[in-house]
mmCIF file of C-alpha atoms in Angstrom:
data_model
loop_
_atom_site.group_PDB
_atom_site.id
_atom_site.type_symbol
_atom_site.label_atom_id
_atom_site.label_comp_id
_atom_site.label_asym_id
_atom_site.label_seq_id
_atom_site.Cartn_x
_atom_site.Cartn_y
_atom_site.Cartn_z
ATOM 1 C CA MET A 28 89.386 142.210 62.763
ATOM 2 C CA THR A 29 86.700 139.980 61.284
ATOM 3 C CA ALA A 30 86.616 136.282 60.687
ATOM 4 C CA ALA A 31 84.782 136.732 57.399
ATOM 5 C CA ALA A 32 86.493 137.163 54.058
ATOM 6 C CA GLY A 33 87.093 140.756 53.005
ATOM 7 C CA ALA A 34 85.236 142.252 50.122
ATOM 8 C CA GLY A 35 86.905 142.698 46.788
ATOM 9 C CA GLY A 36 90.158 141.397 45.325
ATOM 10 C CA GLY A 37 89.101 137.758 45.549
ATOM 11 C CA SER A 38 91.795 136.971 48.075
ATOM 12 C CA ALA A 39 91.041 134.826 51.087
ATOM 13 C CA ALA A 40 90.937 136.521 54.482
ATOM 14 C CA PRO A 41 93.655 135.560 56.927
ATOM 15 C CA PRO A 42 92.629 132.891 59.413
ATOM 16 C CA PRO A 43 91.168 134.210 62.667
ATOM 17 C CA PRO A 44 93.231 134.077 65.864
ATOM 18 C CA ARG A 45 93.274 130.610 67.352
ATOM 19 C CA PRO A 46 90.993 131.468 70.334
ATOM 20 C CA VAL A 47 88.347 132.704 67.890
ATOM 21 C CA ALA A 48 88.626 129.607 65.686
ATOM 22 C CA ARG A 49 88.475 127.356 68.748
ATOM 23 C CA THR A 50 85.373 129.170 70.027
ATOM 24 C CA ALA A 51 83.602 128.585 66.721
ATOM 25 C CA GLU A 52 84.704 124.961 66.710
ATOM 26 C CA LEU A 53 83.624 124.237 70.279
ATOM 27 C CA LEU A 54 80.236 125.920 69.999
ATOM 28 C CA GLY A 55 79.471 124.808 66.452
ATOM 29 C CA ARG A 56 78.830 128.349 65.224
ATOM 30 C CA ARG A 57 80.487 130.476 62.558
ATOM 31 C CA ALA A 58 82.478 133.436 63.915
ATOM 32 C CA VAL A 59 81.056 136.521 62.207
ATOM 33 C CA ARG A 60 83.238 139.066 63.957
ATOM 34 C CA ALA A 61 85.948 139.122 66.610
ATOM 35 C CA VAL A 62 87.447 142.122 68.397
ATOM 36 C CA PRO A 63 90.397 142.017 70.817
ATOM 37 C CA VAL A 64 89.411 143.152 74.318
ATOM 38 C CA GLY A 65 91.080 143.339 77.699
ATOM 39 C CA GLY A 66 91.542 139.933 79.288
ATOM 40 C CA GLY A 67 93.562 140.818 82.359
ATOM 41 C CA SER A 68 97.340 141.055 82.420
ATOM 42 C CA ILE A 69 98.168 137.570 81.133
ATOM 43 C CA CYS A 70 95.551 136.336 78.627
ATOM 44 C CA ASP A 71 94.621 137.225 75.053
ATOM 45 C CA ALA A 72 90.890 137.908 74.922
ATOM 46 C CA TYR A 73 88.237 138.526 72.275
ATOM 47 C CA GLN A 74 84.634 139.542 71.927
ATOM 48 C CA VAL A 75 83.332 136.993 69.420
ATOM 49 C CA VAL A 76 80.053 137.344 67.557
ATOM 50 C CA LEU A 77 78.708 133.963 66.465
ATOM 51 C CA ALA A 78 76.287 133.412 63.607
ATOM 52 C CA PRO A 79 72.828 132.022 64.345
ATOM 53 C CA ARG A 80 72.712 128.316 65.096
ATOM 54 C CA ALA A 81 71.138 127.621 61.701
ATOM 55 C CA GLU A 82 74.353 128.796 60.003
ATOM 56 C CA ARG A 83 76.605 125.817 60.642
ATOM 57 C CA PRO A 84 80.285 126.043 59.700
ATOM 58 C CA ALA A 85 81.023 124.386 56.395
ATOM 59 C CA PRO A 86 82.811 121.024 56.722
ATOM 60 C CA GLY A 87 86.555 121.608 56.806
ATOM 61 C CA ASP A 88 86.119 125.398 57.203
ATOM 62 C CA ARG A 89 88.876 125.878 59.767
ATOM 63 C CA GLY A 90 88.724 129.666 59.452
ATOM 64 C CA HIS A 91 85.190 129.793 60.815
ATOM 65 C CA GLY A 92 85.199 126.756 63.029
ATOM 66 C CA SER A 93 84.955 123.090 62.112
ATOM 67 C CA ALA A 94 82.021 120.729 62.313
ATOM 68 C CA PRO A 95 80.210 121.259 65.614
ATOM 69 C CA ARG A 96 80.904 119.029 68.560
ATOM 70 C CA GLU A 97 79.998 119.116 72.194
ATOM 71 C CA PRO A 98 82.638 120.800 74.344
ATOM 72 C CA ALA A 99 84.074 118.870 77.251
ATOM 73 C CA GLY A 100 81.727 119.026 80.206
ATOM 74 C CA ALA A 101 78.948 120.536 78.080
ATOM 75 C CA ALA A 102 76.236 118.679 79.956
ATOM 76 C CA SER A 103 76.874 120.763 83.075
ATOM 77 C CA ARG A 104 77.336 124.091 81.282
ATOM 78 C CA ALA A 105 75.066 126.722 79.802
ATOM 79 C CA THR A 106 74.716 127.210 76.069
ATOM 80 C CA PRO A 107 75.058 130.526 74.243
ATOM 81 C CA ASP A 108 71.619 130.000 72.690
ATOM 82 C CA ALA A 109 70.082 130.485 76.123
ATOM 83 C CA ALA A 110 71.859 133.810 76.532
ATOM 84 C CA ALA A 111 70.848 134.963 73.066
ATOM 85 C CA GLY A 112 67.214 134.134 73.684
ATOM 86 C CA SER A 113 66.830 132.419 70.316
ATOM 87 C CA ALA A 114 68.804 129.867 68.355
ATOM 88 C CA GLY A 115 67.993 131.941 65.261
ATOM 89 C CA SER A 116 69.871 135.053 66.345
ATOM 90 C CA ALA A 117 73.524 135.970 66.527
ATOM 91 C CA THR A 118 75.248 135.533 69.884
ATOM 92 C CA THR A 119 78.144 137.402 71.440
ATOM 93 C CA VAL A 120 80.564 135.559 73.713
ATOM 94 C CA PHE A 121 83.868 136.254 75.457
ATOM 95 C CA ALA A 122 86.841 134.018 74.696
ATOM 96 C CA LYS A 123 90.308 134.073 76.199
ATOM 97 C CA ALA A 124 93.454 132.034 75.801
ATOM 98 C CA LEU A 125 96.890 131.782 77.355
ATOM 99 C CA ASP A 126 99.916 130.414 75.562
ATOM 100 C CA ALA A 127 101.379 127.376 77.330
ATOM 101 C CA ALA A 128 98.654 127.435 79.959
ATOM 102 C CA PRO A 129 98.747 124.573 82.478
ATOM 103 C CA ALA A 130 96.379 121.769 81.522
ATOM 104 C CA ASP A 131 93.945 122.621 84.330
ATOM 105 C CA PHE A 132 94.239 126.416 84.153
ATOM 106 C CA PHE A 133 90.896 127.255 82.527
ATOM 107 C CA ALA A 134 89.125 124.337 84.186
ATOM 108 C CA ALA A 135 90.162 125.852 87.521
ATOM 109 C CA GLU A 136 88.685 129.216 86.549
ATOM 110 C CA ALA A 137 85.450 127.570 85.432
ATOM 111 C CA ALA A 138 85.307 125.684 88.739
ATOM 112 C CA GLY A 139 85.865 128.937 90.605
ATOM 113 C CA LEU A 140 82.973 130.586 88.784
ATOM 114 C CA ALA A 141 80.804 127.576 89.629
ATOM 115 C CA ARG A 142 81.902 127.831 93.281
ATOM 116 C CA LEU A 143 80.764 131.446 93.410
ATOM 117 C CA ARG A 144 77.548 130.769 91.493
ATOM 118 C CA ALA A 145 76.596 127.952 93.871
ATOM 119 C CA THR A 146 76.388 130.420 96.763
ATOM 120 C CA GLY A 147 73.523 132.263 95.059
ATOM 121 C CA THR A 148 74.955 135.565 96.271
ATOM 122 C CA VAL A 149 76.963 137.212 93.472
ATOM 123 C CA PRO A 150 76.456 137.323 89.693
ATOM 124 C CA VAL A 151 79.067 135.570 87.538
ATOM 125 C CA PRO A 152 79.148 134.869 83.788
ATOM 126 C CA GLU A 153 77.958 131.577 82.375
ATOM 127 C CA VAL A 154 80.630 129.161 81.176
ATOM 128 C CA TYR A 155 80.133 127.809 77.654
ATOM 129 C CA ALA A 156 83.415 125.922 77.227
ATOM 130 C CA ALA A 157 86.531 125.362 79.306
ATOM 131 C CA GLU A 158 89.310 123.601 77.439
ATOM 132 C CA ARG A 159 93.044 123.470 77.937
ATOM 133 C CA ASP A 160 93.607 126.183 75.339
ATOM 134 C CA VAL A 161 90.537 128.426 75.638
ATOM 135 C CA LEU A 162 87.778 129.564 77.987
ATOM 136 C CA VAL A 163 84.475 130.761 76.508
ATOM 137 C CA LEU A 164 82.105 132.761 78.689
ATOM 138 C CA GLN A 165 78.904 134.748 78.450
ATOM 139 C CA TRP A 166 79.548 138.241 77.114
ATOM 140 C CA ILE A 167 78.630 140.882 79.683
ATOM 141 C CA GLU A 168 77.802 144.294 78.253
ATOM 142 C CA PRO A 169 79.705 146.935 80.247
ATOM 143 C CA ARG A 170 78.446 150.161 81.751
ATOM 144 C CA ALA A 171 79.895 152.883 83.949
ATOM 145 C CA PRO A 172 79.613 152.072 87.673
ATOM 146 C CA GLU A 173 76.812 153.669 89.658
ATOM 147 C CA ARG A 174 76.279 154.231 93.362
ATOM 148 C CA ALA A 175 73.282 151.890 93.527
ATOM 149 C CA ALA A 176 75.255 149.095 91.883
ATOM 150 C CA ALA A 177 78.108 149.581 94.373
ATOM 151 C CA GLU A 178 75.696 149.429 97.302
ATOM 152 C CA ARG A 179 74.216 146.242 95.943
ATOM 153 C CA LEU A 180 77.645 144.698 95.393
ATOM 154 C CA GLY A 181 78.605 145.531 98.982
ATOM 155 C CA ARG A 182 75.579 143.646 100.278
ATOM 156 C CA GLU A 183 76.189 140.764 97.873
ATOM 157 C CA LEU A 184 79.824 140.430 98.965
ATOM 158 C CA ALA A 185 78.697 140.381 102.584
ATOM 159 C CA ALA A 186 76.332 137.531 101.713
ATOM 160 C CA LEU A 187 79.102 135.722 99.805
ATOM 161 C CA HIS A 188 81.431 135.993 102.801
ATOM 162 C CA GLY A 189 78.667 134.721 105.042
ATOM 163 C CA THR A 190 78.737 131.465 103.066
ATOM 164 C CA ALA A 191 80.753 128.794 104.834
ATOM 165 C CA ALA A 192 83.433 127.002 102.817
ATOM 166 C CA PRO A 193 84.175 123.328 103.505
ATOM 167 C CA SER A 194 87.893 124.003 103.974
ATOM 168 C CA TRP A 195 90.659 126.529 103.714
ATOM 169 C CA GLY A 196 91.851 126.636 100.125
ATOM 170 C CA THR A 197 90.621 124.089 97.583
ATOM 171 C CA PRO A 198 91.965 120.704 98.748
ATOM 172 C CA GLY A 199 92.266 118.247 95.864
ATOM 173 C CA GLN A 200 91.333 120.889 93.278
ATOM 174 C CA PRO A 201 93.513 123.313 91.320
ATOM 175 C CA CYS A 202 93.453 127.041 91.993
ATOM 176 C CA TYR A 203 95.441 129.829 90.365
ATOM 177 C CA LEU A 204 96.048 133.437 91.333
ATOM 178 C CA GLY A 205 96.824 134.944 87.955
ATOM 179 C CA PRO A 206 99.205 132.389 86.419
ATOM 180 C CA LEU A 207 100.565 131.270 89.792
ATOM 181 C CA PRO A 208 99.308 127.958 91.240
ATOM 182 C CA LEU A 209 98.067 128.043 94.816
ATOM 183 C CA THR A 210 98.506 125.071 97.122
ATOM 184 C CA SER A 211 96.005 123.835 99.693
ATOM 185 C CA PRO A 212 96.094 121.536 102.709
ATOM 186 C CA PRO A 213 96.246 117.847 101.743
ATOM 187 C CA ARG A 214 93.057 117.201 103.701
ATOM 188 C CA PRO A 215 90.111 119.551 104.186
ATOM 189 C CA THR A 216 90.128 121.593 107.371
ATOM 190 C CA ALA A 217 87.613 124.233 108.408
ATOM 191 C CA ASP A 218 89.076 124.911 111.854
ATOM 192 C CA PRO A 219 89.122 128.700 112.406
ATOM 193 C CA ALA A 220 92.356 128.266 114.364
ATOM 194 C CA ALA A 221 94.015 126.760 111.248
ATOM 195 C CA TRP A 222 93.974 129.990 109.252
ATOM 196 C CA PRO A 223 97.365 131.337 110.461
ATOM 197 C CA GLY A 224 99.147 128.133 109.460
ATOM 198 C CA PHE A 225 97.235 127.887 106.180
ATOM 199 C CA HIS A 226 97.909 131.495 105.225
ATOM 200 C CA ALA A 227 101.620 131.261 106.037
ATOM 201 C CA GLU A 228 102.295 127.812 104.557
ATOM 202 C CA HIS A 229 100.077 127.931 101.481
ATOM 203 C CA ARG A 230 99.916 131.625 100.607
ATOM 204 C CA LEU A 231 102.640 133.921 101.943
ATOM 205 C CA LEU A 232 105.716 131.700 102.189
ATOM 206 C CA PRO A 233 105.507 130.098 98.692
ATOM 207 C CA LEU A 234 105.155 133.549 97.154
ATOM 208 C CA LEU A 235 107.986 134.899 99.290
ATOM 209 C CA ARG A 236 110.277 132.054 98.181
ATOM 210 C CA ALA A 237 109.446 132.752 94.542
ATOM 211 C CA ALA A 238 110.141 136.461 94.987
ATOM 212 C CA VAL A 239 113.450 135.774 96.756
ATOM 213 C CA ASP A 240 114.541 133.221 94.138
ATOM 214 C CA SER A 241 113.851 135.692 91.316
ATOM 215 C CA GLY A 242 115.613 138.542 93.094
ATOM 216 C CA ARG A 243 112.429 140.600 93.255
ATOM 217 C CA ILE A 244 112.395 141.247 96.996
ATOM 218 C CA GLY A 245 115.252 142.418 99.194
ATOM 219 C CA PRO A 246 116.607 140.684 102.321
ATOM 220 C CA ARG A 247 115.091 143.178 104.745
ATOM 221 C CA GLU A 248 111.639 142.938 103.154
ATOM 222 C CA ALA A 249 111.859 139.135 103.103
ATOM 223 C CA ARG A 250 112.653 139.062 106.822
ATOM 224 C CA ASP A 251 109.680 141.324 107.526
ATOM 225 C CA VAL A 252 107.330 138.977 105.661
ATOM 226 C CA GLU A 253 108.737 136.045 107.644
ATOM 227 C CA ARG A 254 108.092 137.963 110.867
ATOM 228 C CA VAL A 255 104.450 138.351 109.849
ATOM 229 C CA CYS A 256 104.186 134.600 109.246
ATOM 230 C CA ASP A 257 105.629 133.947 112.696
ATOM 231 C CA ARG A 258 102.999 136.157 114.329
ATOM 232 C CA LEU A 259 99.841 135.177 112.475
ATOM 233 C CA ASP A 260 98.563 133.312 115.536
ATOM 234 C CA ASP A 261 98.592 136.609 117.459
ATOM 235 C CA GLU A 262 95.121 138.166 117.424
ATOM 236 C CA ALA A 263 96.710 141.600 117.697
ATOM 237 C CA VAL A 264 98.053 140.986 114.182
ATOM 238 C CA ALA A 265 95.471 138.693 112.550
ATOM 239 C CA GLY A 266 92.279 139.589 114.383
ATOM 240 C CA PRO A 267 89.798 137.141 115.887
ATOM 241 C CA PRO A 268 89.524 133.562 114.551
ATOM 242 C CA GLN A 269 87.515 133.323 111.350
ATOM 243 C CA PRO A 270 86.110 130.127 109.818
ATOM 244 C CA PRO A 271 86.728 129.684 106.076
ATOM 245 C CA ALA A 272 84.269 131.539 103.884
ATOM 246 C CA VAL A 273 83.793 131.396 100.149
ATOM 247 C CA ILE A 274 85.805 134.285 98.710
ATOM 248 C CA HIS A 275 86.513 135.529 95.205
ATOM 249 C CA GLY A 276 90.228 135.429 95.890
ATOM 250 C CA ASP A 277 91.425 137.963 93.274
ATOM 251 C CA LEU A 278 88.988 140.823 93.752
ATOM 252 C CA TRP A 279 90.762 143.789 92.244
ATOM 253 C CA SER A 280 88.669 146.361 90.417
ATOM 254 C CA GLY A 281 89.439 144.838 86.992
ATOM 255 C CA ASN A 282 87.556 141.715 88.063
ATOM 256 C CA VAL A 283 84.436 143.702 88.954
ATOM 257 C CA HIS A 284 82.478 144.120 85.724
ATOM 258 C CA TRP A 285 79.848 146.862 85.960
ATOM 259 C CA THR A 286 76.965 145.990 83.671
ATOM 260 C CA ALA A 287 74.143 147.575 81.727
ATOM 261 C CA ASP A 288 71.498 146.038 84.008
ATOM 262 C CA GLY A 289 72.835 147.898 87.049
ATOM 263 C CA ARG A 290 74.669 145.015 88.711
ATOM 264 C CA ALA A 291 78.315 144.153 89.108
ATOM 265 C CA VAL A 292 79.367 140.775 87.712
ATOM 266 C CA LEU A 293 82.463 139.134 89.206
ATOM 267 C CA ILE A 294 84.950 137.567 86.801
ATOM 268 C CA ASP A 295 88.320 135.797 86.817
ATOM 269 C CA PRO A 296 88.195 134.384 90.364
ATOM 270 C CA ALA A 297 90.639 132.418 92.446
ATOM 271 C CA ALA A 298 87.608 131.239 94.418
ATOM 272 C CA GLN A 299 88.417 129.245 97.538
ATOM 273 C CA GLY A 300 87.847 128.908 101.232
ATOM 274 C CA GLY A 301 89.563 131.973 102.602
ATOM 275 C CA HIS A 302 89.433 135.020 104.844
ATOM 276 C CA PRO A 303 86.757 137.570 103.819
ATOM 277 C CA GLU A 304 89.014 140.516 104.600
ATOM 278 C CA THR A 305 91.326 139.396 101.782
ATOM 279 C CA ASP A 306 88.699 140.325 99.176
ATOM 280 C CA LEU A 307 88.027 143.715 100.736
ATOM 281 C CA ALA A 308 91.721 144.524 101.091
ATOM 282 C CA MET A 309 92.301 143.654 97.443
ATOM 283 C CA LEU A 310 89.549 146.058 96.380
ATOM 284 C CA GLU A 311 91.351 148.771 98.315
ATOM 285 C CA LEU A 312 94.817 147.935 96.996
ATOM 286 C CA PHE A 313 94.355 149.373 93.498
ATOM 287 C CA GLY A 314 91.141 151.297 94.051
ATOM 288 C CA CYS A 315 87.575 150.572 92.966
ATOM 289 C CA PRO A 316 84.816 152.918 91.805
ATOM 290 C CA GLU A 317 82.418 153.936 94.579
ATOM 291 C CA LEU A 318 84.523 151.994 97.094
ATOM 292 C CA PRO A 319 83.406 153.928 100.217
ATOM 293 C CA VAL A 320 79.786 153.258 99.240
ATOM 294 C CA LEU A 321 80.514 149.574 98.654
ATOM 295 C CA LEU A 322 82.325 149.110 101.979
ATOM 296 C CA ALA A 323 79.652 150.978 103.944
ATOM 297 C CA ALA A 324 76.934 148.746 102.479
ATOM 298 C CA TYR A 325 79.035 145.663 103.255
ATOM 299 C CA GLU A 326 79.573 146.604 106.884
ATOM 300 C CA GLU A 327 75.885 147.387 107.397
ATOM 301 C CA VAL A 328 75.307 143.674 106.781
ATOM 302 C CA ARG A 329 78.558 142.238 108.107
ATOM 303 C CA PRO A 330 80.457 144.529 110.499
ATOM 304 C CA LEU A 331 84.186 143.863 110.872
ATOM 305 C CA PRO A 332 85.513 145.682 113.948
ATOM 306 C CA GLY A 333 89.180 146.561 113.664
ATOM 307 C CA ARG A 334 89.418 145.712 109.964
ATOM 308 C CA ARG A 335 91.212 148.923 108.993
ATOM 309 C CA ALA A 336 94.294 147.931 110.975
ATOM 310 C CA ARG A 337 94.409 144.559 109.224
ATOM 311 C CA VAL A 338 94.244 145.840 105.643
ATOM 312 C CA PRO A 339 98.060 145.693 105.134
ATOM 313 C CA LEU A 340 98.107 142.069 106.322
ATOM 314 C CA HIS A 341 95.456 141.052 103.810
ATOM 315 C CA GLN A 342 97.080 143.021 100.983
ATOM 316 C CA LEU A 343 100.431 141.325 101.546
ATOM 317 C CA GLN A 344 99.619 138.189 99.534
ATOM 318 C CA HIS A 345 98.653 140.200 96.459
ATOM 319 C CA LEU A 346 101.669 142.482 96.747
ATOM 320 C CA LEU A 347 103.900 139.402 96.799
ATOM 321 C CA VAL A 348 102.131 138.069 93.701
ATOM 322 C CA HIS A 349 102.886 141.341 91.933
ATOM 323 C CA ALA A 350 106.493 141.218 93.122
ATOM 324 C CA VAL A 351 106.861 137.727 91.628
ATOM 325 C CA LEU A 352 105.188 138.632 88.338
ATOM 326 C CA PHE A 353 106.267 142.211 87.757
ATOM 327 C CA GLY A 354 109.109 143.094 90.095
ATOM 328 C CA GLY A 355 109.554 146.847 90.176
ATOM 329 C CA GLY A 356 108.672 148.382 93.509
ATOM 330 C CA TYR A 357 106.342 145.596 94.624
ATOM 331 C CA GLY A 358 109.064 143.906 96.698
ATOM 332 C CA ALA A 359 109.554 147.085 98.702
ATOM 333 C CA GLU A 360 105.772 147.538 98.995
ATOM 334 C CA SER A 361 105.505 143.982 100.324
ATOM 335 C CA GLY A 362 108.010 144.807 103.051
ATOM 336 C CA ALA A 363 106.193 148.005 103.922
ATOM 337 C CA ALA A 364 102.865 146.135 104.174
ATOM 338 C CA ALA A 365 104.469 143.510 106.402
ATOM 339 C CA ARG A 366 105.822 146.165 108.757
ATOM 340 C CA ALA A 367 102.449 147.928 108.840
ATOM 341 C CA ALA A 368 100.736 144.628 109.632
ATOM 342 C CA LEU A 369 103.024 144.154 112.620
ATOM 343 C CA GLY A 370 102.170 147.630 113.940
#
């Protein structure tokens, strides 16, 4: 699919998809080409090639973007010219949209990327625009994963998880796990002893209620999840107290983008103050290339005695999310993880 008019016949090309038109509008550049790409399980996403800055969209040209204007929050964001290296060259960006997205949905993702970037530990894409209807990011050229990149990512994740967060969750700020909103304590708290209550009240139990209400988890499995919540203050279940660290929050392999420069860039976060083992358990849940190498490099920097026994506990939240969103066997898997967490 291209945003330019087709050759021959004299007929006008169909208008580009709305995310492409909005990208051109927000960045003040004509969309030369747009190709649908994977954007996770909920968003429509495109690779968009923008014309050089000198080629401004014609006034009223809605098919290629309207007259340029500064996107909301532009003063604190990067520009695609910087990524391209020259205002006189074409630029490739990534744009995604979600029908009927909550008003703060993409702003929350942009804030999560900023939260990760501020640690100086892991690479994340630059944000060019974050509006209610579209998010525009730096395009990251993909490459097959390599052992050296996995080792480096393991060390970088260890450094990320060594970064203290001001509180559990994101008090006063929105956060989403996929399309599901996550709650946080009304006031910031960084007490290590507060994690069991935080994890039960703001993570497991809201998801469990949603799964029960939609009929996507059975009574036995629901009781097992409740038993886990009742025992989170038991170190035999939850491990030693852990202060809140900055975590990615949705670190499945699809959100690890292996790149042409030999690094892994993290995308689509639910970044928050959380438990580091949640990120590692999520990587293990659906598999990740070179995972043994990554975990070994991580634990060289940040050993976690006893972590293997706690993997089911830290996978439980994400299994419940999948039960809510997709049903299928995820309700049963949630119950099995809860029972494994209890030993």
